[in-house]
């Protein structure tokens, strides 16, 4: 929304783990050094832990991107697998075909590959993220994999990365054999106040904004105080603060703007209320991400009463919460989705995902609108979309069709596969935040003119934004819809008007037709 105004090439505070944005604080540099030490020494396990949001996944992608062509890598992102499934996932990443389906066949195939790699002076690295979710059975299998060695060195270097609970897990008596094989371990702590300032300046510079926008020292202190030095929460607050500066027309972000940003984030989720209590961190971040960025609930589509003067209301009324209801447990992590994101070609995936979305409409022509968005906004728009996804083991991205969005799960599709149900957290973690939405728009409306204005006025009036001043009505709708309130009914605004208006159309939520 604000990139071109500030002169950024892209948003500097995205939540995706882009390795080019890695800020090597003293702590992160030490973590990289531990990873490099473990890789060179060919010893036991390397263990990297840290609280949610401290940059472990970004660090992993940075480490993988620096490995040379003489290194084979296998990456397991979601380790909620059985021991056999883990072995198959490793072999698939290494492009090894076993001779049979038994565990012995799988281990033998891996052993042969490792011996061949060693004979060719090639390295093999296995990196497992979110390792705190590993079962005891899988941990034992990983220990057995580490037994594959010559008389002088290990044949595979294993890196375990996970939340603080991973340290507690490895401290169990029944896992002492594995814990004793950890030769390098490091725990990522939060950034200090000076490091937080350097982190913010680093990301702005990488995005092309050096010398174009700045945070005052008081603003940086406020960012650190609100975030506790956790990089992911720093990103949340700074993104909102830049938006506040954009709205105010200021290229200097001040402490009041940061505090306003913190209040908006905190009001939409407990991301700043937690002070890193174990077990509540993931919940806080999930809610903060889901409700960030002026997120708009379906009930806000119908505007509150406009003031008599015609000036937009300073804030929109928030409906009272519905009584709490029990929500079903999310489905298990999808190994199939992980496989697709690792292997499906980018261009083919976009073509097939687009075809799925267009088929859901069953009629044409359709307009296509790109969004930099979040799941809560997609839930509100309630239209099929194509999501751009990434996987740490590949350099490019791919696409899937979002077919259904439930409270704790999503159904996505790619290629010829039927819909894949996966936990919302799994989909969200691998989504770049870029989406493409298809919707039917008349050519006369898209071209503007009298017919276009008439359509916009009718849609606004139907949602309760019927004041005579069109720009004021559009701005008030845009504020409620989480869009830039510029008063111009551009493609994103028209798409949101269409999505929030009543009518029959394909939906991705279980709510179905809106009244």
mmCIF file of C-alpha atoms in Angstrom, residues 2-346:
data_model
loop_
_atom_site.group_PDB
_atom_site.id
_atom_site.type_symbol
_atom_site.label_atom_id
_atom_site.label_comp_id
_atom_site.label_asym_id
_atom_site.label_seq_id
_atom_site.Cartn_x
_atom_site.Cartn_y
_atom_site.Cartn_z
ATOM 1 C CA UNK A 2 2.791 2.434 0.862
ATOM 2 C CA UNK A 3 5.765 1.042 -1.079
ATOM 3 C CA UNK A 4 5.798 3.483 -3.992
ATOM 4 C CA UNK A 5 5.221 6.517 -1.743
ATOM 5 C CA UNK A 6 8.250 5.723 0.417
ATOM 6 C CA UNK A 7 10.270 4.548 -2.584
ATOM 7 C CA UNK A 8 10.607 0.924 -1.475
ATOM 8 C CA UNK A 9 11.163 -1.823 -4.016
ATOM 9 C CA UNK A 10 9.008 -4.023 -1.785
ATOM 10 C CA UNK A 11 7.579 -3.976 1.717
ATOM 11 C CA UNK A 12 10.488 -4.078 4.181
ATOM 12 C CA UNK A 13 8.628 -5.775 7.021
ATOM 13 C CA UNK A 14 6.983 -8.777 5.418
ATOM 14 C CA UNK A 15 6.609 -11.824 7.641
ATOM 15 C CA UNK A 16 7.933 -14.348 5.108
ATOM 16 C CA UNK A 17 11.396 -15.743 5.909
ATOM 17 C CA UNK A 18 13.330 -14.101 3.061
ATOM 18 C CA UNK A 19 17.055 -14.787 3.616
ATOM 19 C CA UNK A 20 18.146 -11.528 1.985
ATOM 20 C CA UNK A 21 16.536 -9.674 4.907
ATOM 21 C CA UNK A 22 18.439 -11.638 7.549
ATOM 22 C CA UNK A 23 19.993 -9.200 9.999
ATOM 23 C CA UNK A 24 23.077 -10.829 11.482
ATOM 24 C CA UNK A 25 22.879 -9.546 15.020
ATOM 25 C CA UNK A 26 25.555 -10.787 17.405
ATOM 26 C CA UNK A 27 23.184 -13.613 18.352
ATOM 27 C CA UNK A 28 22.282 -14.570 14.796
ATOM 28 C CA UNK A 29 25.926 -14.438 13.722
ATOM 29 C CA UNK A 30 26.790 -16.843 16.540
ATOM 30 C CA UNK A 31 23.972 -19.157 15.440
ATOM 31 C CA UNK A 32 25.328 -19.142 11.866
ATOM 32 C CA UNK A 33 28.790 -19.881 13.218
ATOM 33 C CA UNK A 34 27.411 -22.899 15.102
ATOM 34 C CA UNK A 35 25.750 -24.155 11.916
ATOM 35 C CA UNK A 36 28.949 -23.734 9.929
ATOM 36 C CA UNK A 37 30.987 -25.429 12.650
ATOM 37 C CA UNK A 38 28.667 -28.420 12.677
ATOM 38 C CA UNK A 39 28.730 -28.696 8.870
ATOM 39 C CA UNK A 40 32.524 -28.564 8.653
ATOM 40 C CA UNK A 41 33.235 -30.886 11.563
ATOM 41 C CA UNK A 42 30.927 -33.692 10.348
ATOM 42 C CA UNK A 43 30.244 -34.542 13.963
ATOM 43 C CA UNK A 44 26.962 -35.016 15.778
ATOM 44 C CA UNK A 45 23.798 -32.965 15.722
ATOM 45 C CA UNK A 46 23.546 -29.175 15.542
ATOM 46 C CA UNK A 47 20.724 -27.793 17.704
ATOM 47 C CA UNK A 48 19.319 -24.266 17.190
ATOM 48 C CA UNK A 49 16.416 -23.185 19.409
ATOM 49 C CA UNK A 50 14.548 -19.954 20.022
ATOM 50 C CA UNK A 51 11.168 -18.524 20.876
ATOM 51 C CA UNK A 52 8.538 -18.060 18.188
ATOM 52 C CA UNK A 53 9.415 -15.160 15.902
ATOM 53 C CA UNK A 54 13.143 -14.924 16.684
ATOM 54 C CA UNK A 55 14.143 -15.701 13.089
ATOM 55 C CA UNK A 56 14.940 -19.420 13.109
ATOM 56 C CA UNK A 57 13.307 -20.175 9.742
ATOM 57 C CA UNK A 58 14.950 -17.149 8.101
ATOM 58 C CA UNK A 59 18.252 -18.313 9.553
ATOM 59 C CA UNK A 60 17.655 -21.808 8.141
ATOM 60 C CA UNK A 61 16.927 -20.461 4.655
ATOM 61 C CA UNK A 62 20.035 -18.260 4.844
ATOM 62 C CA UNK A 63 22.171 -21.238 5.871
ATOM 63 C CA UNK A 64 20.771 -23.386 3.060
ATOM 64 C CA UNK A 65 21.277 -20.615 0.487
ATOM 65 C CA UNK A 66 24.986 -20.441 1.347
ATOM 66 C CA UNK A 67 25.653 -24.137 0.806
ATOM 67 C CA UNK A 68 27.667 -24.923 -2.291
ATOM 68 C CA UNK A 69 26.806 -27.167 -5.204
ATOM 69 C CA UNK A 70 28.827 -29.929 -3.552
ATOM 70 C CA UNK A 71 26.217 -30.231 -0.788
ATOM 71 C CA UNK A 72 23.001 -32.231 -1.044
ATOM 72 C CA UNK A 73 20.200 -31.067 1.244
ATOM 73 C CA UNK A 74 17.061 -32.635 2.623
ATOM 74 C CA UNK A 75 14.665 -30.303 4.420
ATOM 75 C CA UNK A 76 11.781 -31.433 6.621
ATOM 76 C CA UNK A 77 9.567 -28.483 7.512
ATOM 77 C CA UNK A 78 6.723 -30.228 9.329
ATOM 78 C CA UNK A 79 8.019 -33.240 11.228
ATOM 79 C CA UNK A 80 4.651 -34.635 12.305
ATOM 80 C CA UNK A 81 5.534 -37.829 10.429
ATOM 81 C CA UNK A 82 6.066 -41.454 11.255
ATOM 82 C CA UNK A 83 9.584 -42.851 11.127
ATOM 83 C CA UNK A 84 8.922 -44.446 7.720
ATOM 84 C CA UNK A 85 7.390 -41.247 6.355
ATOM 85 C CA UNK A 86 10.426 -39.297 7.535
ATOM 86 C CA UNK A 87 12.767 -41.678 5.705
ATOM 87 C CA UNK A 88 10.691 -41.403 2.518
ATOM 88 C CA UNK A 89 10.641 -37.593 2.765
ATOM 89 C CA UNK A 90 14.437 -37.522 3.110
ATOM 90 C CA UNK A 91 14.921 -39.835 0.144
ATOM 91 C CA UNK A 92 12.526 -37.792 -1.999
ATOM 92 C CA UNK A 93 14.431 -34.597 -1.209
ATOM 93 C CA UNK A 94 17.675 -36.322 -2.143
ATOM 94 C CA UNK A 95 16.099 -37.781 -5.315
ATOM 95 C CA UNK A 96 16.831 -41.340 -4.214
ATOM 96 C CA UNK A 97 14.525 -44.204 -5.232
ATOM 97 C CA UNK A 98 14.506 -47.141 -2.768
ATOM 98 C CA UNK A 99 14.273 -50.722 -4.026
ATOM 99 C CA UNK A 100 11.374 -51.588 -1.719
ATOM 100 C CA UNK A 101 8.910 -50.169 0.805
ATOM 101 C CA UNK A 102 10.276 -51.787 3.966
ATOM 102 C CA UNK A 103 12.164 -49.689 6.485
ATOM 103 C CA UNK A 104 15.292 -51.716 5.748
ATOM 104 C CA UNK A 105 15.006 -50.866 2.046
ATOM 105 C CA UNK A 106 14.635 -47.186 2.888
ATOM 106 C CA UNK A 107 17.633 -47.148 5.237
ATOM 107 C CA UNK A 108 19.753 -49.164 2.804
ATOM 108 C CA UNK A 109 18.951 -46.736 -0.020
ATOM 109 C CA UNK A 110 19.930 -43.771 2.154
ATOM 110 C CA UNK A 111 23.135 -45.496 3.266
ATOM 111 C CA UNK A 112 24.166 -46.252 -0.338
ATOM 112 C CA UNK A 113 23.534 -42.642 -1.341
ATOM 113 C CA UNK A 114 25.580 -41.310 1.590
ATOM 114 C CA UNK A 115 28.500 -43.599 0.784
ATOM 115 C CA UNK A 116 28.405 -42.546 -2.878
ATOM 116 C CA UNK A 117 28.287 -38.882 -1.856
ATOM 117 C CA UNK A 118 31.289 -39.333 0.453
ATOM 118 C CA UNK A 119 33.216 -41.134 -2.283
ATOM 119 C CA UNK A 120 32.504 -38.165 -4.552
ATOM 120 C CA UNK A 121 33.615 -35.705 -1.829
ATOM 121 C CA UNK A 122 30.090 -34.336 -1.539
ATOM 122 C CA UNK A 123 28.345 -33.324 1.689
ATOM 123 C CA UNK A 124 24.816 -34.194 2.812
ATOM 124 C CA UNK A 125 22.848 -31.999 5.229
ATOM 125 C CA UNK A 126 19.486 -32.888 6.768
ATOM 126 C CA UNK A 127 17.670 -29.907 8.298
ATOM 127 C CA UNK A 128 14.512 -30.438 10.343
ATOM 128 C CA UNK A 129 12.502 -27.351 11.315
ATOM 129 C CA UNK A 130 9.859 -27.215 14.061
ATOM 130 C CA UNK A 131 11.670 -30.174 15.609
ATOM 131 C CA UNK A 132 9.928 -29.685 18.959
ATOM 132 C CA UNK A 133 6.981 -31.510 17.317
ATOM 133 C CA UNK A 134 8.988 -34.690 16.724
ATOM 134 C CA UNK A 135 7.695 -37.858 18.335
ATOM 135 C CA UNK A 136 9.969 -40.147 20.341
ATOM 136 C CA UNK A 137 9.711 -42.734 17.538
ATOM 137 C CA UNK A 138 10.952 -40.258 14.931
ATOM 138 C CA UNK A 139 13.701 -38.932 17.190
ATOM 139 C CA UNK A 140 14.972 -42.494 17.609
ATOM 140 C CA UNK A 141 14.943 -42.936 13.822
ATOM 141 C CA UNK A 142 16.952 -39.703 13.456
ATOM 142 C CA UNK A 143 19.470 -41.027 15.973
ATOM 143 C CA UNK A 144 19.777 -44.215 13.937
ATOM 144 C CA UNK A 145 20.306 -42.163 10.762
ATOM 145 C CA UNK A 146 23.183 -40.412 12.504
ATOM 146 C CA UNK A 147 24.756 -43.865 13.018
ATOM 147 C CA UNK A 148 25.442 -44.003 9.270
ATOM 148 C CA UNK A 149 29.149 -43.258 9.350
ATOM 149 C CA UNK A 150 32.622 -44.348 8.307
ATOM 150 C CA UNK A 151 35.407 -45.160 10.727
ATOM 151 C CA UNK A 152 36.385 -41.505 10.889
ATOM 152 C CA UNK A 153 33.357 -39.301 10.242
ATOM 153 C CA UNK A 154 29.609 -39.019 9.963
ATOM 154 C CA UNK A 155 28.100 -39.402 6.505
ATOM 155 C CA UNK A 156 25.282 -36.929 7.133
ATOM 156 C CA UNK A 157 25.102 -33.715 9.142
ATOM 157 C CA UNK A 158 21.782 -33.268 10.948
ATOM 158 C CA UNK A 159 20.464 -29.855 12.041
ATOM 159 C CA UNK A 160 17.498 -29.667 14.423
ATOM 160 C CA UNK A 161 15.748 -26.301 14.711
ATOM 161 C CA UNK A 162 12.782 -25.620 16.948
ATOM 162 C CA UNK A 163 11.175 -23.708 19.756
ATOM 163 C CA UNK A 164 12.396 -23.722 23.351
ATOM 164 C CA UNK A 165 10.377 -26.861 24.038
ATOM 165 C CA UNK A 166 12.927 -28.764 21.941
ATOM 166 C CA UNK A 167 15.526 -28.290 24.677
ATOM 167 C CA UNK A 168 13.076 -29.655 27.224
ATOM 168 C CA UNK A 169 12.306 -32.578 24.924
ATOM 169 C CA UNK A 170 15.954 -33.560 24.557
ATOM 170 C CA UNK A 171 16.447 -33.301 28.316
ATOM 171 C CA UNK A 172 14.193 -36.350 28.813
ATOM 172 C CA UNK A 173 15.960 -39.383 30.268
ATOM 173 C CA UNK A 174 14.777 -41.692 27.474
ATOM 174 C CA UNK A 175 16.335 -39.374 24.849
ATOM 175 C CA UNK A 176 19.725 -38.990 26.554
ATOM 176 C CA UNK A 177 21.512 -40.961 23.802
ATOM 177 C CA UNK A 178 20.425 -38.434 21.197
ATOM 178 C CA UNK A 179 21.106 -35.433 23.464
ATOM 179 C CA UNK A 180 24.665 -36.663 24.050
ATOM 180 C CA UNK A 181 25.310 -36.486 20.297
ATOM 181 C CA UNK A 182 24.601 -32.756 20.072
ATOM 182 C CA UNK A 183 28.009 -31.228 19.355
ATOM 183 C CA UNK A 184 26.867 -27.639 18.732
ATOM 184 C CA UNK A 185 23.868 -25.928 20.244
ATOM 185 C CA UNK A 186 22.694 -22.339 20.370
ATOM 186 C CA UNK A 187 19.593 -20.570 21.687
ATOM 187 C CA UNK A 188 18.421 -17.453 19.838
ATOM 188 C CA UNK A 189 17.388 -14.724 22.271
ATOM 189 C CA UNK A 190 15.490 -11.520 21.558
ATOM 190 C CA UNK A 191 17.207 -8.448 20.111
ATOM 191 C CA UNK A 192 18.563 -5.757 22.411
ATOM 192 C CA UNK A 193 17.462 -2.129 22.031
ATOM 193 C CA UNK A 194 20.475 -1.158 19.845
ATOM 194 C CA UNK A 195 20.057 -4.338 17.783
ATOM 195 C CA UNK A 196 16.369 -3.565 17.262
ATOM 196 C CA UNK A 197 17.311 -0.193 15.770
ATOM 197 C CA UNK A 198 19.925 -1.789 13.515
ATOM 198 C CA UNK A 199 17.425 -4.464 12.495
ATOM 199 C CA UNK A 200 14.845 -1.840 11.441
ATOM 200 C CA UNK A 201 17.424 0.192 9.512
ATOM 201 C CA UNK A 202 18.778 -2.949 7.843
ATOM 202 C CA UNK A 203 15.389 -4.048 6.526
ATOM 203 C CA UNK A 204 14.572 -0.561 5.252
ATOM 204 C CA UNK A 205 17.924 -0.431 3.415
ATOM 205 C CA UNK A 206 17.428 -3.870 1.830
ATOM 206 C CA UNK A 207 13.996 -2.783 0.584
ATOM 207 C CA UNK A 208 15.551 0.283 -1.076
ATOM 208 C CA UNK A 209 14.407 2.869 1.447
ATOM 209 C CA UNK A 210 17.726 4.039 2.885
ATOM 210 C CA UNK A 211 17.666 7.832 3.196
ATOM 211 C CA UNK A 212 14.002 7.949 2.165
ATOM 212 C CA UNK A 213 12.309 7.156 5.480
ATOM 213 C CA UNK A 214 13.506 6.966 9.052
ATOM 214 C CA UNK A 215 12.424 6.122 12.591
ATOM 215 C CA UNK A 216 13.291 8.577 15.357
ATOM 216 C CA UNK A 217 15.264 7.247 18.334
ATOM 217 C CA UNK A 218 12.130 7.484 20.490
ATOM 218 C CA UNK A 219 10.201 5.555 17.836
ATOM 219 C CA UNK A 220 12.803 2.767 17.838
ATOM 220 C CA UNK A 221 12.677 2.629 21.628
ATOM 221 C CA UNK A 222 8.895 2.289 21.409
ATOM 222 C CA UNK A 223 9.241 -0.495 18.814
ATOM 223 C CA UNK A 224 11.595 -2.390 21.122
ATOM 224 C CA UNK A 225 9.350 -1.875 24.131
ATOM 225 C CA UNK A 226 6.249 -3.095 22.318
ATOM 226 C CA UNK A 227 7.931 -6.071 20.630
ATOM 227 C CA UNK A 228 10.275 -7.227 23.359
ATOM 228 C CA UNK A 229 12.951 -7.442 20.650
ATOM 229 C CA UNK A 230 11.233 -10.347 18.868
ATOM 230 C CA UNK A 231 11.869 -9.787 15.123
ATOM 231 C CA UNK A 232 8.482 -11.034 13.922
ATOM 232 C CA UNK A 233 6.646 -8.640 16.253
ATOM 233 C CA UNK A 234 9.045 -5.839 15.279
ATOM 234 C CA UNK A 235 7.892 -6.462 11.706
ATOM 235 C CA UNK A 236 4.234 -6.305 12.705
ATOM 236 C CA UNK A 237 4.636 -3.005 14.550
ATOM 237 C CA UNK A 238 6.921 -1.357 11.979
ATOM 238 C CA UNK A 239 4.648 -2.296 9.074
ATOM 239 C CA UNK A 240 1.715 -0.630 10.839
ATOM 240 C CA UNK A 241 3.847 2.375 11.808
ATOM 241 C CA UNK A 242 4.906 2.907 8.179
ATOM 242 C CA UNK A 243 1.262 2.788 7.169
ATOM 243 C CA UNK A 244 0.496 5.416 9.818
ATOM 244 C CA UNK A 245 3.274 7.609 8.409
ATOM 245 C CA UNK A 246 1.916 7.132 4.897
ATOM 246 C CA UNK A 247 -1.593 8.164 5.981
ATOM 247 C CA UNK A 248 -0.179 11.247 7.758
ATOM 248 C CA UNK A 249 2.097 12.117 4.809
ATOM 249 C CA UNK A 250 5.252 11.862 6.914
ATOM 250 C CA UNK A 251 8.478 10.105 5.936
ATOM 251 C CA UNK A 252 9.683 10.248 9.525
ATOM 252 C CA UNK A 253 8.097 7.681 11.834
ATOM 253 C CA UNK A 254 7.650 9.029 15.346
ATOM 254 C CA UNK A 255 6.987 7.399 18.701
ATOM 255 C CA UNK A 256 3.262 8.346 18.672
ATOM 256 C CA UNK A 257 2.899 6.596 15.292
ATOM 257 C CA UNK A 258 4.564 3.489 16.726
ATOM 258 C CA UNK A 259 2.336 3.544 19.796
ATOM 259 C CA UNK A 260 -0.699 3.924 17.536
ATOM 260 C CA UNK A 261 0.534 0.955 15.502
ATOM 261 C CA UNK A 262 1.064 -1.068 18.665
ATOM 262 C CA UNK A 263 -2.442 -0.261 19.870
ATOM 263 C CA UNK A 264 -3.929 -1.363 16.543
ATOM 264 C CA UNK A 265 -1.987 -4.635 16.599
ATOM 265 C CA UNK A 266 -2.807 -5.284 20.256
ATOM 266 C CA UNK A 267 -6.490 -4.480 19.710
ATOM 267 C CA UNK A 268 -6.658 -7.130 16.999
ATOM 268 C CA UNK A 269 -4.778 -9.889 18.788
ATOM 269 C CA UNK A 270 -2.650 -10.567 21.855
ATOM 270 C CA UNK A 271 0.684 -10.345 20.031
ATOM 271 C CA UNK A 272 1.940 -7.537 22.284
ATOM 272 C CA UNK A 273 0.188 -8.684 25.421
ATOM 273 C CA UNK A 274 2.223 -11.843 25.709
ATOM 274 C CA UNK A 275 5.664 -11.514 27.138
ATOM 275 C CA UNK A 276 6.811 -14.817 25.792
ATOM 276 C CA UNK A 277 5.000 -17.211 28.104
ATOM 277 C CA UNK A 278 5.677 -20.700 26.760
ATOM 278 C CA UNK A 279 2.646 -22.204 25.128
ATOM 279 C CA UNK A 280 0.900 -18.862 24.480
ATOM 280 C CA UNK A 281 3.384 -17.499 21.971
ATOM 281 C CA UNK A 282 2.111 -19.331 18.905
ATOM 282 C CA UNK A 283 -1.489 -18.433 19.715
ATOM 283 C CA UNK A 284 -0.618 -14.757 20.114
ATOM 284 C CA UNK A 285 1.244 -14.537 16.833
ATOM 285 C CA UNK A 286 -1.441 -16.431 14.941
ATOM 286 C CA UNK A 287 -4.136 -14.051 16.166
ATOM 287 C CA UNK A 288 -1.964 -11.005 15.519
ATOM 288 C CA UNK A 289 -1.301 -12.105 11.942
ATOM 289 C CA UNK A 290 -4.914 -13.019 11.343
ATOM 290 C CA UNK A 291 -6.328 -9.747 12.592
ATOM 291 C CA UNK A 292 -3.620 -7.342 11.444
ATOM 292 C CA UNK A 293 -3.843 -4.457 9.010
ATOM 293 C CA UNK A 294 -7.290 -2.957 9.523
ATOM 294 C CA UNK A 295 -8.807 -6.372 9.080
ATOM 295 C CA UNK A 296 -12.486 -6.140 8.371
ATOM 296 C CA UNK A 297 -15.114 -8.569 9.590
ATOM 297 C CA UNK A 298 -18.154 -9.290 7.408
ATOM 298 C CA UNK A 299 -20.383 -7.302 9.746
ATOM 299 C CA UNK A 300 -18.326 -4.161 9.015
ATOM 300 C CA UNK A 301 -19.346 -4.343 5.367
ATOM 301 C CA UNK A 302 -22.511 -2.536 6.369
ATOM 302 C CA UNK A 303 -21.429 0.926 7.447
ATOM 303 C CA UNK A 304 -22.315 2.573 10.759
ATOM 304 C CA UNK A 305 -24.500 5.642 10.667
ATOM 305 C CA UNK A 306 -22.656 8.538 9.026
ATOM 306 C CA UNK A 307 -22.398 11.796 11.000
ATOM 307 C CA UNK A 308 -24.861 14.498 10.078
ATOM 308 C CA UNK A 309 -22.045 16.671 8.735
ATOM 309 C CA UNK A 310 -21.064 14.027 6.203
ATOM 310 C CA UNK A 311 -17.580 13.688 7.760
ATOM 311 C CA UNK A 312 -16.504 10.038 8.014
ATOM 312 C CA UNK A 313 -16.908 8.548 11.471
ATOM 313 C CA UNK A 314 -13.592 8.447 13.361
ATOM 314 C CA UNK A 315 -13.936 4.742 14.016
ATOM 315 C CA UNK A 316 -16.178 1.930 12.987
ATOM 316 C CA UNK A 317 -18.380 0.152 15.467
ATOM 317 C CA UNK A 318 -17.172 -3.302 16.391
ATOM 318 C CA UNK A 319 -19.895 -5.894 16.858
ATOM 319 C CA UNK A 320 -20.047 -7.765 20.107
ATOM 320 C CA UNK A 321 -18.368 -11.115 20.100
ATOM 321 C CA UNK A 322 -20.475 -14.168 19.513
ATOM 322 C CA UNK A 323 -20.720 -16.680 22.343
ATOM 323 C CA UNK A 324 -17.729 -19.005 22.395
ATOM 324 C CA UNK A 325 -18.260 -22.282 20.659
ATOM 325 C CA UNK A 326 -16.078 -25.327 20.573
ATOM 326 C CA UNK A 327 -13.888 -25.523 17.485
ATOM 327 C CA UNK A 328 -12.685 -28.808 16.055
ATOM 328 C CA UNK A 329 -9.027 -29.711 16.264
ATOM 329 C CA UNK A 330 -7.000 -28.856 13.154
ATOM 330 C CA UNK A 331 -6.113 -31.687 10.784
ATOM 331 C CA UNK A 332 -2.628 -33.196 10.985
ATOM 332 C CA UNK A 333 0.158 -31.505 9.044
ATOM 333 C CA UNK A 334 -0.033 -32.429 5.381
ATOM 334 C CA UNK A 335 2.995 -34.236 3.996
ATOM 335 C CA UNK A 336 1.343 -34.102 0.555
ATOM 336 C CA UNK A 337 1.199 -30.296 0.635
ATOM 337 C CA UNK A 338 4.855 -30.193 1.641
ATOM 338 C CA UNK A 339 5.704 -32.489 -1.282
ATOM 339 C CA UNK A 340 3.752 -30.376 -3.769
ATOM 340 C CA UNK A 341 5.381 -27.145 -2.641
ATOM 341 C CA UNK A 342 8.789 -28.772 -3.058
ATOM 342 C CA UNK A 343 8.214 -30.218 -6.518
ATOM 343 C CA UNK A 344 5.462 -28.530 -8.544
ATOM 344 C CA UNK A 345 6.812 -26.232 -11.338
ATOM 345 C CA UNK A 346 6.041 -22.549 -10.838
#
